[in-house]
C-alpha cells in the first residue's frame, strides 16, 4: 500500500515560494479588499469541515437553494428598463420578450419614485429621464398593453411611492381581466436601504415601515404568487459598500421586515417563502461568488433563529444585477467584458434571476443596440458556456470555501452588533450604516486615484482617441408636455367627488392608524386618483422626510499621506486662503429628484480634506433653491452632481437663477453621468468644467483651483 500523503499547508508553500521571491516574504502577496484579507494560496486545511458535507437544495443552502439548480432550470433573464413614456417602454418590453427575455423589470422615473405627478413644478427636469413616467392607471395600462400579466413575471423597483404604483398595477391588471391572485412578480418595497443610500424615500422611517407592513399583509392575503418585498443590497453595493457591509446590512434589513410582518400577525412560514433579495455583483470575481453563498448560509441561520420551520422559509432567493458603478465612460466597450465577468460571477454564485447592464450606461440610458448585447450576454452564458451543466461548480474549491466562511463570520459579527444596538431601524435613524458605507466608498476612490486599484482605460492603459458611442436621447420637455396633457384629460373625465372621497378615506386610514393603506390606495386608483394625489394624501399625515447626514472626512487625507500631488493641491489652497483671508468655498449640490449621492459626498469629503470649505446642499433642491443657498452661504462655487440625465434642464436653470439674484460671480461646475455630446451646450450655458465618471479627484480639484486663481489679485 502507498503511504498516505500529508495534506499540504501554507507553510509548505511558503518554503517553496521563498526560492522564487528571494528576500520578499510570501505574506507580501496578500491582498486586501475592504475588510477582507486574501492570501495568495489556499489548502484543504483552510476549508471549514462542514463544507465537504454540504448538499445543494439542503439547509443552509450554501451550494444553492435547489438540488438541481441550472442543470434543470436556468436562471430567469431580466432586463431592468423603462424610459420616457409608457408607450415607448411598452414597445421595448414586447420586443425583449420576443427575443428571449423571461421577465420584466420596470424602471420608473424619479418623479414617480418620489411621489410627484409629472406636472409638479419640482420635477420639471426629471420626467421620463431615468425611467418611465407613471402618473395614473391609464399610464400603467399603456405600459403593459398587449402583455398578458397573468403569464409574465413583473418586477418593479419601487419603494417610496410603493402604494400608488402597486395599486395602479393591480387595477391595470384587473381591467386587463387578470385578478390579483393571478399576478406574479416582485415589488421591491425595501424602504430601509433608501434611507441609507438611494434616497428615493418620501415619508419618515416609522410610517414608511407601516407601509411596508401593509403591503406584505395585503399581498399575503390576496396575491399569493407575488413577492411582497425584495430586500436590496444592490444599492449599497453601488454606493460603495464592501462585501461584508452589503451582506450584513441587507440581511439586517431582512430581519426587520420579518419582524414587521410577524408583528402584523402573519405566520413566518406563510410569508417567508416569498421573500426575495437583490444583490449587486462587482468585479471582484471570486468574492462576489462567495458573497452569494455566504448570504444563503446566513439567511438560513437567521430564519431558524426567528422561528421558521419550513425549509422553504430558510431559502434565500435572489435577483442580481451587474454593477453600474464599475462601468466607465472612458473606452466604454470595455464594459461589455466587465458585465460578462460580473454576470458569470452571479451565475456561479447561484442567482435565481439576473439583469446585465448595458455598456453605455455610464453615459446615458441604454440604446436598443446596447441592450441587445447585454441580454445576449446572458443567453450566451446559458446556451454556449455549459456553466449550467453542473450544480455549484466551484463548491469544494479551497479558496471559495474559505472565502465564503470568512464572509459568513465577518457579516455575522456585524449583524450581531446591529442587533445589540437595537436593530436596523434604529441604526438607520442614527445614520451609522450610511456613514460606514461612505467611508468605504471614499477609501476606494482614493485607492483608484492613487493607482492602487487599476481601472483599465481610466487610470491605466488609457486611450486618447475613442470613437463616439451612439446614445439614447430623451426629449424631457416633450415627455413632460405629453404627461401633463394626459393628467388634464384624466382629471376632467373622472368622477371628481368619488375620487376625492377615496383620497379622504386614505388620509383618514393614515391618521387613525387603522385599515390597510394598500387596500385604500387601490380604491383611490380605481377612482382615477393620480400618483401624486395618493402620495399627498399620506404626506398630509406623515410629512415628507428630509435627511441631514454629516459629511465623512479624514479618509481621503489618510490614504494620501506623503503624496506629492495631494500636498501640492493642499499648498495651493493654503496660498489662496492666505491671500483672500478665507479658504475657497464650494457648495456641492444635487438638483431635481436624483437621490444618488455617492459621487457628491465622496467629492465633498475629498475636497474638505484638501482644504476647501465644503457645504453639502440638501437633496432634491430646485435650481432657485440652490442659487439662494449659494448666496446665503457666500460660496465661491457650486459643484452640481447629476446622475439622472436632468443636466440640460437643471444646470442652465441654475445659472439663470444665479444671474437673477446678482450671483453671476459664483462659478458652476458639473460632474456625473453627462454624455460628451452635451458638454458644448453646458459650457455655452456657463458651466466652467465638466467631470465625467472616472474623473480623478485630485485632477478635478486642480482644474477648479485654476479658475479660483484666475480671479485672485496679484501681490
JSON list of N, CA and C in Angstrom, two decimals, residues 310-337:
[
{"chain": "A", "resi": 310, "resn": "UNK", "atom": "N", "xyz": [-40.41, 25.68, 8.16]},
{"chain": "A", "resi": 310, "resn": "UNK", "atom": "CA", "xyz": [-40.48, 25.20, 6.78]},
{"chain": "A", "resi": 310, "resn": "UNK", "atom": "C", "xyz": [-39.15, 25.45, 6.09]},
{"chain": "A", "resi": 311, "resn": "UNK", "atom": "N", "xyz": [-38.61, 24.44, 5.42]},
{"chain": "A", "resi": 311, "resn": "UNK", "atom": "CA", "xyz": [-37.32, 24.59, 4.74]},
{"chain": "A", "resi": 311, "resn": "UNK", "atom": "C", "xyz": [-37.36, 25.71, 3.70]},
{"chain": "A", "resi": 312, "resn": "UNK", "atom": "N", "xyz": [-38.52, 25.94, 3.08]},
{"chain": "A", "resi": 312, "resn": "UNK", "atom": "CA", "xyz": [-38.62, 27.00, 2.07]},
{"chain": "A", "resi": 312, "resn": "UNK", "atom": "C", "xyz": [-38.43, 28.37, 2.69]},
{"chain": "A", "resi": 313, "resn": "UNK", "atom": "N", "xyz": [-38.74, 28.49, 3.98]},
{"chain": "A", "resi": 313, "resn": "UNK", "atom": "CA", "xyz": [-38.56, 29.79, 4.67]},
{"chain": "A", "resi": 313, "resn": "UNK", "atom": "C", "xyz": [-37.09, 30.11, 4.89]},
{"chain": "A", "resi": 314, "resn": "UNK", "atom": "N", "xyz": [-36.25, 29.09, 4.84]},
{"chain": "A", "resi": 314, "resn": "UNK", "atom": "CA", "xyz": [-34.83, 29.28, 5.10]},
{"chain": "A", "resi": 314, "resn": "UNK", "atom": "C", "xyz": [-34.05, 29.60, 3.83]},
{"chain": "A", "resi": 315, "resn": "UNK", "atom": "N", "xyz": [-34.72, 29.50, 2.68]},
{"chain": "A", "resi": 315, "resn": "UNK", "atom": "CA", "xyz": [-34.03, 29.68, 1.40]},
{"chain": "A", "resi": 315, "resn": "UNK", "atom": "C", "xyz": [-33.92, 31.16, 1.05]},
{"chain": "A", "resi": 316, "resn": "UNK", "atom": "N", "xyz": [-32.72, 31.62, 0.78]},
{"chain": "A", "resi": 316, "resn": "UNK", "atom": "CA", "xyz": [-32.53, 32.98, 0.29]},
{"chain": "A", "resi": 316, "resn": "UNK", "atom": "C", "xyz": [-32.57, 32.94, -1.23]},
{"chain": "A", "resi": 317, "resn": "UNK", "atom": "N", "xyz": [-33.65, 33.49, -1.78]},
{"chain": "A", "resi": 317, "resn": "UNK", "atom": "CA", "xyz": [-33.79, 33.59, -3.23]},
{"chain": "A", "resi": 317, "resn": "UNK", "atom": "C", "xyz": [-33.36, 34.99, -3.64]},
{"chain": "A", "resi": 318, "resn": "UNK", "atom": "N", "xyz": [-32.57, 35.08, -4.68]},
{"chain": "A", "resi": 318, "resn": "UNK", "atom": "CA", "xyz": [-32.04, 36.39, -5.01]},
{"chain": "A", "resi": 318, "resn": "UNK", "atom": "C", "xyz": [-32.05, 36.68, -6.51]},
{"chain": "A", "resi": 319, "resn": "UNK", "atom": "N", "xyz": [-32.28, 37.95, -6.80]},
{"chain": "A", "resi": 319, "resn": "UNK", "atom": "CA", "xyz": [-32.03, 38.52, -8.11]},
{"chain": "A", "resi": 319, "resn": "UNK", "atom": "C", "xyz": [-30.69, 39.24, -8.02]},
{"chain": "A", "resi": 320, "resn": "UNK", "atom": "N", "xyz": [-29.94, 39.29, -9.09]},
{"chain": "A", "resi": 320, "resn": "UNK", "atom": "CA", "xyz": [-28.68, 40.02, -9.10]},
{"chain": "A", "resi": 320, "resn": "UNK", "atom": "C", "xyz": [-28.63, 40.96, -10.30]},
{"chain": "A", "resi": 321, "resn": "UNK", "atom": "N", "xyz": [-27.86, 42.00, -10.15]},
{"chain": "A", "resi": 321, "resn": "UNK", "atom": "CA", "xyz": [-27.62, 42.94, -11.25]},
{"chain": "A", "resi": 321, "resn": "UNK", "atom": "C", "xyz": [-26.13, 43.25, -11.30]},
{"chain": "A", "resi": 322, "resn": "UNK", "atom": "N", "xyz": [-25.59, 43.24, -12.50]},
{"chain": "A", "resi": 322, "resn": "UNK", "atom": "CA", "xyz": [-24.19, 43.61, -12.65]},
{"chain": "A", "resi": 322, "resn": "UNK", "atom": "C", "xyz": [-24.01, 45.07, -12.25]},
{"chain": "A", "resi": 323, "resn": "UNK", "atom": "N", "xyz": [-22.82, 45.42, -11.85]},
{"chain": "A", "resi": 323, "resn": "UNK", "atom": "CA", "xyz": [-22.58, 46.72, -11.23]},
{"chain": "A", "resi": 323, "resn": "UNK", "atom": "C", "xyz": [-22.64, 47.86, -12.24]},
{"chain": "A", "resi": 324, "resn": "UNK", "atom": "N", "xyz": [-23.34, 48.92, -11.85]},
{"chain": "A", "resi": 324, "resn": "UNK", "atom": "CA", "xyz": [-23.33, 50.14, -12.65]},
{"chain": "A", "resi": 324, "resn": "UNK", "atom": "C", "xyz": [-22.10, 50.97, -12.37]},
{"chain": "A", "resi": 325, "resn": "UNK", "atom": "N", "xyz": [-21.63, 50.94, -11.13]},
{"chain": "A", "resi": 325, "resn": "UNK", "atom": "CA", "xyz": [-20.50, 51.78, -10.76]},
{"chain": "A", "resi": 325, "resn": "UNK", "atom": "C", "xyz": [-19.19, 51.28, -11.36]},
{"chain": "A", "resi": 326, "resn": "UNK", "atom": "N", "xyz": [-19.15, 50.02, -11.78]},
{"chain": "A", "resi": 326, "resn": "UNK", "atom": "CA", "xyz": [-17.93, 49.51, -12.42]},
{"chain": "A", "resi": 326, "resn": "UNK", "atom": "C", "xyz": [-17.85, 49.91, -13.89]},
{"chain": "A", "resi": 327, "resn": "UNK", "atom": "N", "xyz": [-18.95, 50.39, -14.46]},
{"chain": "A", "resi": 327, "resn": "UNK", "atom": "CA", "xyz": [-18.94, 50.82, -15.85]},
{"chain": "A", "resi": 327, "resn": "UNK", "atom": "C", "xyz": [-18.19, 52.14, -15.98]},
{"chain": "A", "resi": 328, "resn": "UNK", "atom": "N", "xyz": [-17.46, 52.30, -17.06]},
{"chain": "A", "resi": 328, "resn": "UNK", "atom": "CA", "xyz": [-16.67, 53.51, -17.26]},
{"chain": "A", "resi": 328, "resn": "UNK", "atom": "C", "xyz": [-17.13, 54.26, -18.50]},
{"chain": "A", "resi": 329, "resn": "UNK", "atom": "N", "xyz": [-17.07, 55.57, -18.41]},
{"chain": "A", "resi": 329, "resn": "UNK", "atom": "CA", "xyz": [-17.33, 56.41, -19.57]},
{"chain": "A", "resi": 329, "resn": "UNK", "atom": "C", "xyz": [-16.17, 56.30, -20.56]},
{"chain": "A", "resi": 330, "resn": "UNK", "atom": "N", "xyz": [-14.95, 56.17, -20.04]},
{"chain": "A", "resi": 330, "resn": "UNK", "atom": "CA", "xyz": [-13.77, 56.07, -20.87]},
{"chain": "A", "resi": 330, "resn": "UNK", "atom": "C", "xyz": [-13.70, 54.68, -21.51]},
{"chain": "A", "resi": 331, "resn": "UNK", "atom": "N", "xyz": [-13.45, 54.65, -22.82]},
{"chain": "A", "resi": 331, "resn": "UNK", "atom": "CA", "xyz": [-13.31, 53.39, -23.56]},
{"chain": "A", "resi": 331, "resn": "UNK", "atom": "C", "xyz": [-14.46, 52.44, -23.20]},
{"chain": "A", "resi": 332, "resn": "UNK", "atom": "N", "xyz": [-15.71, 52.86, -23.44]},
{"chain": "A", "resi": 332, "resn": "UNK", "atom": "CA", "xyz": [-16.87, 52.16, -22.87]},
{"chain": "A", "resi": 332, "resn": "UNK", "atom": "C", "xyz": [-17.09, 50.74, -23.36]},
{"chain": "A", "resi": 333, "resn": "UNK", "atom": "N", "xyz": [-16.51, 50.36, -24.51]},
{"chain": "A", "resi": 333, "resn": "UNK", "atom": "CA", "xyz": [-16.71, 48.99, -24.96]},
{"chain": "A", "resi": 333, "resn": "UNK", "atom": "C", "xyz": [-16.04, 47.97, -24.04]},
{"chain": "A", "resi": 334, "resn": "UNK", "atom": "N", "xyz": [-15.09, 48.44, -23.22]},
{"chain": "A", "resi": 334, "resn": "UNK", "atom": "CA", "xyz": [-14.54, 47.56, -22.18]},
{"chain": "A", "resi": 334, "resn": "UNK", "atom": "C", "xyz": [-15.63, 47.08, -21.22]},
{"chain": "A", "resi": 335, "resn": "UNK", "atom": "N", "xyz": [-16.71, 47.83, -21.12]},
{"chain": "A", "resi": 335, "resn": "UNK", "atom": "CA", "xyz": [-17.78, 47.48, -20.19]},
{"chain": "A", "resi": 335, "resn": "UNK", "atom": "C", "xyz": [-18.48, 46.18, -20.57]},
{"chain": "A", "resi": 336, "resn": "UNK", "atom": "N", "xyz": [-18.42, 45.79, -21.84]},
{"chain": "A", "resi": 336, "resn": "UNK", "atom": "CA", "xyz": [-19.00, 44.51, -22.25]},
{"chain": "A", "resi": 336, "resn": "UNK", "atom": "C", "xyz": [-18.28, 43.37, -21.54]},
{"chain": "A", "resi": 337, "resn": "UNK", "atom": "N", "xyz": [-16.96, 43.49, -21.45]},
{"chain": "A", "resi": 337, "resn": "UNK", "atom": "CA", "xyz": [-16.16, 42.48, -20.76]},
{"chain": "A", "resi": 337, "resn": "UNK", "atom": "C", "xyz": [-16.47, 42.49, -19.26]}
]
